[in-house]
XYZ file of C-alpha atoms in Angstrom:
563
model
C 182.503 11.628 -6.099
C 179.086 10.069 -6.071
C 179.228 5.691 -5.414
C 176.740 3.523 -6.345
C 175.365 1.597 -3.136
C 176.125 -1.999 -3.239
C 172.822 -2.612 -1.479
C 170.114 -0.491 -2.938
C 171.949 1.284 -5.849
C 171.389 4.570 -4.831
C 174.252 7.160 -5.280
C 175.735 9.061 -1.938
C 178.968 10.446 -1.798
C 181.630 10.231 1.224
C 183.187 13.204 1.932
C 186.923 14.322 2.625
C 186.065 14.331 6.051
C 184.576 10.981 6.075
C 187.628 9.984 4.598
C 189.925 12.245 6.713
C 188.647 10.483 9.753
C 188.643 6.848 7.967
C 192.571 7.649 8.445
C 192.411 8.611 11.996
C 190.896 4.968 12.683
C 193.520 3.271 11.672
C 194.288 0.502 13.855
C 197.916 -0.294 14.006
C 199.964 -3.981 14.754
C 203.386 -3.924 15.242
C 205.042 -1.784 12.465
C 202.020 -2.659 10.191
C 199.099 0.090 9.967
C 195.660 -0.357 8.307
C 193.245 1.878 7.166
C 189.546 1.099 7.474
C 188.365 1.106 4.057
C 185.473 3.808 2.443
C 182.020 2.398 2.948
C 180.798 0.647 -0.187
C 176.975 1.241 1.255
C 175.013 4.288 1.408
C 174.476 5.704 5.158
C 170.786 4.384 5.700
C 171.874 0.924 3.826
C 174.516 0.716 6.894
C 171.748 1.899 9.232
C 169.232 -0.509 8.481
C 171.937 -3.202 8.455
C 173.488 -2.143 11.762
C 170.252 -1.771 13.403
C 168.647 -5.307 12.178
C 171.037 -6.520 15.199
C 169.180 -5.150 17.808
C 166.056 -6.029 19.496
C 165.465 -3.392 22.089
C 161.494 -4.258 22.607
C 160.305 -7.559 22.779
C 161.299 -9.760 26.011
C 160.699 -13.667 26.188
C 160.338 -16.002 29.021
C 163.000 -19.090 28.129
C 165.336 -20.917 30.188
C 168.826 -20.292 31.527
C 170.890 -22.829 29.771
C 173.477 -23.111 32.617
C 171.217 -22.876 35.739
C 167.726 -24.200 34.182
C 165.983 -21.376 35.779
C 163.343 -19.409 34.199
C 164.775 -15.903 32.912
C 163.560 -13.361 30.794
C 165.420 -12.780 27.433
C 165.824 -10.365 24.473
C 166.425 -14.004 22.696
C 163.235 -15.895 21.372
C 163.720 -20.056 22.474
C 163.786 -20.490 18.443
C 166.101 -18.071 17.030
C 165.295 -16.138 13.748
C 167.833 -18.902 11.945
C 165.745 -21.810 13.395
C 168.770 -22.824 15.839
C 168.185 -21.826 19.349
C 170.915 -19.657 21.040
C 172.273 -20.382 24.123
C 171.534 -17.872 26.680
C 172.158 -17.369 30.496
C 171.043 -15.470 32.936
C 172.240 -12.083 33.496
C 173.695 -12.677 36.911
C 174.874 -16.194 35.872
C 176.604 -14.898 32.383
C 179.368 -12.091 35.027
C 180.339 -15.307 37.257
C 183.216 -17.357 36.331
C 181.276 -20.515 36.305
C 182.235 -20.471 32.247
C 184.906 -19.476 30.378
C 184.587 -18.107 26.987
C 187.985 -18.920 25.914
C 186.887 -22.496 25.904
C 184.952 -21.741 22.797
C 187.799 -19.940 21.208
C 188.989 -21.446 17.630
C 191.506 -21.031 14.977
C 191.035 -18.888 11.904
C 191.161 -20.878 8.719
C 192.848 -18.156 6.687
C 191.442 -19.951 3.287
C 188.154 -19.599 4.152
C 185.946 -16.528 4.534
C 186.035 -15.089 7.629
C 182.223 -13.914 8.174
C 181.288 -17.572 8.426
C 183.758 -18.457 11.115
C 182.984 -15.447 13.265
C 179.088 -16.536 12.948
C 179.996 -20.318 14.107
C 182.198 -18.490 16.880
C 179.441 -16.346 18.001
C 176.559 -18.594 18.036
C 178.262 -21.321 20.196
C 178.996 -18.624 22.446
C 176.382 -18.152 25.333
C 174.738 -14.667 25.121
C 173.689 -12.636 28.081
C 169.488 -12.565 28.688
C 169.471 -9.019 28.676
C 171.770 -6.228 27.729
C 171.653 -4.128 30.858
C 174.464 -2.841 33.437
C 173.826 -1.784 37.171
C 170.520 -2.171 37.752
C 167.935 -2.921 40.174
C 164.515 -3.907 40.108
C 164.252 -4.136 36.637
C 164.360 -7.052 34.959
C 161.879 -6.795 32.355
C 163.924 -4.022 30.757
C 167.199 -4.073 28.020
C 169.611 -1.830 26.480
C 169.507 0.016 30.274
C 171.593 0.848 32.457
C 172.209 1.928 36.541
C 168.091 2.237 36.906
C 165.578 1.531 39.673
C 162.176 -0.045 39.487
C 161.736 -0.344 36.143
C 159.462 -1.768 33.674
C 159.529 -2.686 30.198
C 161.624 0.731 29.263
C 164.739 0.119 26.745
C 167.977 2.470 25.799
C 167.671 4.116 29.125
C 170.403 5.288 32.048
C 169.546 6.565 35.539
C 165.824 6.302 35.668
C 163.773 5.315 38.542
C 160.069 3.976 38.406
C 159.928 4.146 35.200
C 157.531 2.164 32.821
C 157.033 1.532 29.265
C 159.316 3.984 27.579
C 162.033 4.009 25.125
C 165.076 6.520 25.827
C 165.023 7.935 29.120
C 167.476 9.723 30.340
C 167.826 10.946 34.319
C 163.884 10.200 34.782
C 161.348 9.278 37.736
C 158.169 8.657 37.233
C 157.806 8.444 33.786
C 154.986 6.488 32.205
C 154.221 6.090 28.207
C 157.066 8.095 27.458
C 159.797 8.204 24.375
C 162.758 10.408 24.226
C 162.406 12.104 27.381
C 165.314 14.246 29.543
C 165.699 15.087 32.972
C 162.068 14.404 33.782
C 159.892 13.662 36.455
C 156.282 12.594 36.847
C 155.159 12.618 32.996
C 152.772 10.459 31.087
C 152.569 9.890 27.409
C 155.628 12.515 26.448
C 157.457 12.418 23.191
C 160.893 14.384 23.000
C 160.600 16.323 26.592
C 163.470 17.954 28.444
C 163.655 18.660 32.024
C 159.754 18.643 32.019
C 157.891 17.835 35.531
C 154.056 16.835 35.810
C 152.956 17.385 32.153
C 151.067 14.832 30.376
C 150.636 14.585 26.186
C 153.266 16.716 25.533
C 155.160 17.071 22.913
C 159.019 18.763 21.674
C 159.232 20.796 24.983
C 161.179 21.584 27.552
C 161.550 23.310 31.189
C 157.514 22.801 31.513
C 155.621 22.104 34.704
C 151.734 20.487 35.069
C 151.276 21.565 31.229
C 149.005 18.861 28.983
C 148.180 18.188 25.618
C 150.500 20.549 24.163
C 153.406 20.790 21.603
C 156.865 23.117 21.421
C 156.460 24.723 25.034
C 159.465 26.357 26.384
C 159.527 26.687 29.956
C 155.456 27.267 30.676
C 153.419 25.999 33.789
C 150.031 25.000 33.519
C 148.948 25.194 29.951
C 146.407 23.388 28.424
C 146.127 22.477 24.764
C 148.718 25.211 23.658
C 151.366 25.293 20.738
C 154.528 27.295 20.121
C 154.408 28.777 23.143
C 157.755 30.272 25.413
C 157.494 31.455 29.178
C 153.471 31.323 29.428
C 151.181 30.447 32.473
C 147.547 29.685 32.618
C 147.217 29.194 29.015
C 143.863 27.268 26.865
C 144.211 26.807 23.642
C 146.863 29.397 23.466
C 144.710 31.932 25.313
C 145.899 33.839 28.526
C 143.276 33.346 31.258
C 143.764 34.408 34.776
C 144.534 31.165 37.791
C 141.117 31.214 38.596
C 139.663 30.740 35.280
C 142.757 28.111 34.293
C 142.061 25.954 37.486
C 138.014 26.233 36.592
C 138.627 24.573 33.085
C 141.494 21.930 34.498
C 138.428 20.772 37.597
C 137.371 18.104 34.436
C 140.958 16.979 33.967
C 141.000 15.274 37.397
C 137.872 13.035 37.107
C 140.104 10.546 34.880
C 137.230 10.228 32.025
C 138.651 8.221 28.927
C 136.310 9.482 26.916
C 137.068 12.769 27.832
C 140.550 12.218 27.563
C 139.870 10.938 24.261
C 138.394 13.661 22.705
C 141.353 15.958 24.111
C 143.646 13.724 22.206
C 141.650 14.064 18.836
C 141.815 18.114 19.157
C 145.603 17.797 20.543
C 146.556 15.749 17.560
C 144.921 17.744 14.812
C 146.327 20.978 16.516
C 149.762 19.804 15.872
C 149.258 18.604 12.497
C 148.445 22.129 11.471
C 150.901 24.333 13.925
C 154.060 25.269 12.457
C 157.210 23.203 12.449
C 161.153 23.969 12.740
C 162.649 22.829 10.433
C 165.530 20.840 13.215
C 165.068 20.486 16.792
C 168.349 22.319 17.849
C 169.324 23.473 20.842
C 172.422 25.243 22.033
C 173.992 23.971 18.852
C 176.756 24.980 16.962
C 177.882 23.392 13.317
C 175.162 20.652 13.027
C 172.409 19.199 10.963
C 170.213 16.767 11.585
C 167.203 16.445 14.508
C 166.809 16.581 18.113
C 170.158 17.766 19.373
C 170.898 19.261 22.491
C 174.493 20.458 23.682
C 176.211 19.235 20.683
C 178.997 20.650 17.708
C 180.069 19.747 14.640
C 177.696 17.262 14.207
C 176.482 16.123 11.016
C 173.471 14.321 9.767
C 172.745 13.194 13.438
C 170.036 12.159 15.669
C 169.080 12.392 19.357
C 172.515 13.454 20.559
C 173.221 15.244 23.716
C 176.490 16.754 25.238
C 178.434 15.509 21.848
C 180.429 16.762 18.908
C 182.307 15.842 15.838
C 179.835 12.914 14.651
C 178.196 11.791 11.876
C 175.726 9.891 10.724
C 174.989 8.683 14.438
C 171.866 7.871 15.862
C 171.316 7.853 19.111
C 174.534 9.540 21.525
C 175.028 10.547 25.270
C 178.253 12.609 25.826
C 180.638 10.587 22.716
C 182.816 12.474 20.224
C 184.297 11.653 17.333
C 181.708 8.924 16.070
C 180.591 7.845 12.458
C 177.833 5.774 11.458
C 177.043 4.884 14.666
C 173.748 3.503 17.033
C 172.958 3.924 20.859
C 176.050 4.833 21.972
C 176.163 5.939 26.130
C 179.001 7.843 27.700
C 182.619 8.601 26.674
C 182.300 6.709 23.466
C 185.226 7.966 21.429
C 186.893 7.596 17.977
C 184.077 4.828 17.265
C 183.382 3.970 13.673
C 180.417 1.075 12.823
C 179.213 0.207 16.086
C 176.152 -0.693 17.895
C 174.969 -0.165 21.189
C 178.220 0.586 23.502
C 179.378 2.609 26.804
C 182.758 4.198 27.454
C 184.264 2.328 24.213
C 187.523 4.322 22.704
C 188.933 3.510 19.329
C 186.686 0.473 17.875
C 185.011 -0.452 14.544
C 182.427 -2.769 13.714
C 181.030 -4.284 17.099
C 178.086 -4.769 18.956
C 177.133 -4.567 22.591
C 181.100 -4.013 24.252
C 181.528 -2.089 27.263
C 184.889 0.130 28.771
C 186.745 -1.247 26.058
C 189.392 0.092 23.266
C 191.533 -0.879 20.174
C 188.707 -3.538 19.002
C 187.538 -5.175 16.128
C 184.730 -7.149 14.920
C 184.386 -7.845 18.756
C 180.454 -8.584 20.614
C 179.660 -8.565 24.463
C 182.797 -7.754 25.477
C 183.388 -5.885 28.742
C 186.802 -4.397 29.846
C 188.819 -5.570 27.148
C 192.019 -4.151 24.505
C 193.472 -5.413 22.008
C 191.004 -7.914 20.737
C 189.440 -8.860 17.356
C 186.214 -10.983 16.579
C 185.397 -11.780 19.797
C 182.600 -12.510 22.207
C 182.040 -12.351 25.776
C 185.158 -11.943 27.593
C 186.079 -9.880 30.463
C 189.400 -7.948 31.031
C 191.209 -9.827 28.471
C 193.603 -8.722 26.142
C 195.175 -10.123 22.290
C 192.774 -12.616 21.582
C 191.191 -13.611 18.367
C 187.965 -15.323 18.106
C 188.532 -16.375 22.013
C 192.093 -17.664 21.622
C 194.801 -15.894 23.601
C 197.611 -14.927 21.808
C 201.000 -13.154 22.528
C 201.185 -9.829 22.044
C 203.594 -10.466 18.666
C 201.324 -13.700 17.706
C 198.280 -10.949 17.702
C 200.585 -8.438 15.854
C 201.062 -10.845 13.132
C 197.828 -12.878 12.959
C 195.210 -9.819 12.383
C 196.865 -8.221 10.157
C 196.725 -11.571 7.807
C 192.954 -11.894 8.552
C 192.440 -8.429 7.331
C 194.226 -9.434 3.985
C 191.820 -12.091 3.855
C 188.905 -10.347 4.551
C 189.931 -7.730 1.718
C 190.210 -10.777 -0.723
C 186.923 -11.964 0.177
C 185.588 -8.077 0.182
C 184.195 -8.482 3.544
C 186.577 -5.588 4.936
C 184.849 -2.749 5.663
C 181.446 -4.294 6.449
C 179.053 -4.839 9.050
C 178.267 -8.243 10.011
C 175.292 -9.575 7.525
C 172.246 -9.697 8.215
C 171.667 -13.341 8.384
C 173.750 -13.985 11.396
C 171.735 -11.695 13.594
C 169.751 -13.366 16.248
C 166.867 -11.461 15.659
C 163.971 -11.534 13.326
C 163.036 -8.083 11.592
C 159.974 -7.737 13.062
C 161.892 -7.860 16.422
C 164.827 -4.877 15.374
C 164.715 -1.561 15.459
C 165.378 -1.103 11.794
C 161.736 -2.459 11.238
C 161.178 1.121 13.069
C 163.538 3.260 10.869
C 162.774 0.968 7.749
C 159.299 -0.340 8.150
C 158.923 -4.103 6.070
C 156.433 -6.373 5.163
C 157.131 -10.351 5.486
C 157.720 -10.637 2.227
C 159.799 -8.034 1.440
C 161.910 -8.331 4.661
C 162.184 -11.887 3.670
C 163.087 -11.506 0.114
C 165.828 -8.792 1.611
C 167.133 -12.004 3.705
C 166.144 -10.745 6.734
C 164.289 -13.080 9.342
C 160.998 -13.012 10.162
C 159.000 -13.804 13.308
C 155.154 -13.235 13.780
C 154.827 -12.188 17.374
C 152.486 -14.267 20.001
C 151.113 -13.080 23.265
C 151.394 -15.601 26.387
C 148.241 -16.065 27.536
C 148.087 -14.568 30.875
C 146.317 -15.743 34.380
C 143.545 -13.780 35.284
C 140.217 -14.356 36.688
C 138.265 -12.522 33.510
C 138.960 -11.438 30.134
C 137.433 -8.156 29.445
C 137.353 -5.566 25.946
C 138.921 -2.420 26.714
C 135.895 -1.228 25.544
C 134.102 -2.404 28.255
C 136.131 -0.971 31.193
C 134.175 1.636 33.389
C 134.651 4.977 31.597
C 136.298 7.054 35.363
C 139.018 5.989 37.182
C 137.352 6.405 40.403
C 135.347 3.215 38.598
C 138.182 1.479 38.388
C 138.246 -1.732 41.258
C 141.243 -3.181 42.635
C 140.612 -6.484 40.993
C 141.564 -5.101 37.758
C 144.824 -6.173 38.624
C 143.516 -9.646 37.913
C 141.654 -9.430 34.432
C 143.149 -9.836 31.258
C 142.480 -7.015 28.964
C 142.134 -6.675 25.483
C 143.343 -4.169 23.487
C 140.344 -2.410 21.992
C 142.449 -1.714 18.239
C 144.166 -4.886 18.193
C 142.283 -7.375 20.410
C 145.873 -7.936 21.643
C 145.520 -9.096 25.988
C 147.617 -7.019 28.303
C 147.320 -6.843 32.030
C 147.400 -3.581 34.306
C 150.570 -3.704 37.261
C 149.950 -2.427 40.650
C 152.164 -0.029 40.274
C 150.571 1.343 37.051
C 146.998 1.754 38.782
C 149.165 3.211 41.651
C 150.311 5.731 39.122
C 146.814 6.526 37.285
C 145.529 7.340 40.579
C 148.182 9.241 42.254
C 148.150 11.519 38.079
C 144.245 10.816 38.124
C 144.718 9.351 34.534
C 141.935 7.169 33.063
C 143.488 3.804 32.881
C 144.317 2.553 28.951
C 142.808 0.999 26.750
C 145.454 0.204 24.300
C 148.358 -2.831 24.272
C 151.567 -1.151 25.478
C 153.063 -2.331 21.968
C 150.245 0.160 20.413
C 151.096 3.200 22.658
C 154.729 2.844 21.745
C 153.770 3.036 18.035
C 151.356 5.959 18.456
C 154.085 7.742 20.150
C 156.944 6.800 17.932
C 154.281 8.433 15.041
C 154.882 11.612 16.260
C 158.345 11.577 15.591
C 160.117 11.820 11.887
C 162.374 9.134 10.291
C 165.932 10.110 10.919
C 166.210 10.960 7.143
C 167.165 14.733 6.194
C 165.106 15.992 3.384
C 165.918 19.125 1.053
C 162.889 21.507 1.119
C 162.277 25.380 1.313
C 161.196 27.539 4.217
C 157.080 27.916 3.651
C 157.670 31.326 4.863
C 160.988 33.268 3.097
C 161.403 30.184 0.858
C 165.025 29.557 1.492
C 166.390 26.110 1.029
C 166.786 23.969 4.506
C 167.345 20.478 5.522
C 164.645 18.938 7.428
C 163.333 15.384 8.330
C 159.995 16.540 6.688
C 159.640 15.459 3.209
C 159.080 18.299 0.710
C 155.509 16.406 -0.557
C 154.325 16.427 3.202
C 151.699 18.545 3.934
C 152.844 20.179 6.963
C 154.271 23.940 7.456
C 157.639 23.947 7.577
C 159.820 27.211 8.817
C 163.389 27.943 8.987
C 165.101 28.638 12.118
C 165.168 32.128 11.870
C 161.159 32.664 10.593
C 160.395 30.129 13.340
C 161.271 32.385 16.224
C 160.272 35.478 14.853
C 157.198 33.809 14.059
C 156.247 31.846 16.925
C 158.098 33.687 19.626
């Protein structure tokens, strides 16, 4: 039966399965059992709420408030509420020089229980980053067990790795999104297992291939589309090694104009190619885009090795997930949660690690048994940072849930207004793009973001930067440069111009804030979209919206078509 949303008033319906699972979450104490309760919000409502609490991009230099040092924080010094957020260093936060039971308190059973948990978790202090196991890399979040990275987010097992967003088991990757298994690429969107190739796009098992879009396993191809098992290929013609290696000679001289103008044609190529309708692969039993290894799952996004989910965005080997965000490894039976690893029966949290049978819980690591809190380790029956008996836990949550129910803030996400972050910070400003006013008017924060001004001995327009690499001095290392679409600065690393030169890439001319946004263009919304096949007509879901102009083709026209 169709439900208004209590957000946007659009009808969407939960199913019997939704609701079949709904009873498999129920979270028992003592004798007493409780259901979670049907969603009163439609599934991108929840989305955009879920994912205003997370601010995977934007880094801050601020103070540890224990140690005084200098640290660099997914926390802004002002807070999106006004009320600055006390933070410690990531090192500092693991020690046992606090104790977050000291900021436990009481739940006041006649008074809603939203409020409390807000007071709760803004007094307690919040790790800098979100990040687990690794080294060299502090200008990173929502990573984990990496190497020598910088400024890459919701990433595991990566090594010298810069300025990317979901990377999975990568080395060398530069200016990439979304990329698997990979070594050695450079502006990549949605790449699997992929070695040397730079400007590709949607392809996998592909070696030294550039400028290209939906390759399957093809070496050294050059502006080519739809293409599966090919070699020396231009512009989707078959040349011979000698004549390949003739046209690539120009590739190697690092010319940004040149490079430029291979962008424009690349671009406008894959505007006009034709599209799949879903990026499946080796998928049984599921809808939705960019899925790899996966069954049964439904209305989901960028999910590998998983099955029986829905309505989750972002999933590494979990099962058994609803309406769920950036979840990492053995995440099971998880219902409303943001941004975990290895968590097992758990609904509505954010940021908890190797835990299970939680509630309402944030930044907790190791823990069972616990509801509304934050930041303890290996602790167990505690409520809003007060231990309890097993019995005095037994009896007191099920009470709170009552109240909650009374108050109708059972079965919902935490509001928006206690997150930490500004919209403009979050990813749902990605998935749900805002103006100030309107994000304001919505009650979300707002921040308008400012660029440090760095130390450099010149400022120069990216304009004006030598057109070859071989151009290039040293002492760029030392000027500020400003973005030539924004007039944003940003300054080049050593080991960036180590990489241009090693890939003979021109160096950029864009803010890295820019590139991210060009590449996350490329990519659809995670909405699904009813349309029909452009080729047999037959209805199919897609994340293509029937008014856009591209060609759209089922699976089964797709491959007889393209391959």
């Amino acid at each position: 039966m169709a439900t208004p949303c209590t957000q946007c008033g659009n009808q969407f319906e939960t199913s019997t399965e939704e609701l079949a699972f709904l009873k498999r979450m129920a979270f028992r104490f003592g004798k007493i059992t409780i259901e979670l309760q049907p969603p009163t919000r439609c599934p991108a409502c929840r989305l955009q709420i879920r994912t205003a609490h997370r601010n995977e991009r934007f880094l801050y230099k601020r103070r540890c408030d224990l140690t005084q040092r200098d640290i660099v924080s997914i926390y802004h010094p002002e807070a999106a509420s006004g009320e600055p957020y006390k933070v410690y260093a990531q090192d500092v936060w693991h020690t046992d020089q606090w104790d977050p039971l000291e900021y436990g308190r009481k739940v006041d059973l006649s008074k809603p229980i939203f409020p409390q948990w807000a007071a709760l978790h803004k007094a307690v202090p919040r790790m800098s980053l979100v990040v687990e196991g690794n080294e060299n890399s502090d200008f990173t979040t929502g990573t984990a067990y990496s190497r020598n990275c910088y400024l890459i987010n919701s990433s595991e097992n990566c090594e010298d790795c810069y300025y990317g967003k979901l990377l999975q088991k990568c080395r060398s990757c530069v200016d990439c999104s979304y990329a698997y298994d990979s070594e050695l690429c450079y502006q990549c969107v949605n790449i699997y297992n992929c070695y040397g190739c730079t400007y590709t796009l949607f392809s996998k098992n592909c070696r030294t291939c550039h400028f290209s879009s939906s390759l399957t396993a093809c070496t050294n191809c050059f502006l080519c589309m739809n293409l599966e098992h090919k070699e020396y290929c231009y512009r989707n013609e078959q040349l011979t090694r000698e004549q390949y290696e003739a046209k690539m000679a120009e590739l190697k001289e690092g010319s940004w104009k040149r490079t430029q103008q291979w962008v424009k044609e690349w671009q406008e190529m894959e505007r006009g190619r034709i599209h799949r309708a879903a990026n499946l692969v080796n998928c049984e039993n599921c809808t939705g885009d960019y899925l790899e290894n996966s069954k049964n799952c439904q209305h989901c996004f960028d999910m590998t090795d998983s099955e029986d989910c829905l309505h989750t965005y972002v999933g590494v080997s979990v099962k058994d997930n609803q309406h769920c965000s950036n979840m990492y490894l053995q995440n099971e039976l998880c219902y409303e949660l943001l941004g975990v690893i290895d968590v097992v029966h758990a609904a509505y949290c954010l940021f908890c690690f190797h835990s299970q049978d939680i509630l309402f819980c944030e930044y907790c690591f190791n823990c069972k048994d616990c509801f509304g809190c934050n930041g303890l380790k290996h602790k167990q029956y505690c409520i809003f940072n007060v231990q309890y008996t097993k019995e005095e836990y037994e009896e007191l949550v099920p009470k709170i849930i009552e109240r909650m129910k009374e108050t109708g803030e059972w079965g919902l996400f935490f509001p928006v207004q206690y997150s930490p972050f500004s919209y403009s910070e979050t990813v749902a400003n990605e998935f749900f793009p805002l103006s100030q006013k309107d994000a304001t008017a919505a009650g979300f924060g707002w921040k308008t973001r400012e660029d440090a001004v760095a130390t450099s001995t010149k400022t120069i327009p990216a304009t004006q930067l030598p057109d070859r690499l071989s151009d290039i001095p040293d002492d760029v290392l030392n000027w500020q440069i400003l973005c030539e679409r924004t007039n944003r600065p940003c300054k080049i690393t050593k080991q960036e111009l180590a990489y241009y030169r090693l890939c003979c890439l021109p160096l950029p001319r864009l803010h890295p804030d820019v590139r991210y946004d060009d590449r996350s263009a490329f990519r659809n919304k995670p909405t699904l979209w009813q349309r029909t096949c452009a080729n047999c007509k037959k209805p199919i879901q897609t994340t293509f919206a029937p008014e856009r102009p591209e060609t759209v083709y089922c699976e089964e026209c797709y491959l007889k078509t393209v391959y």
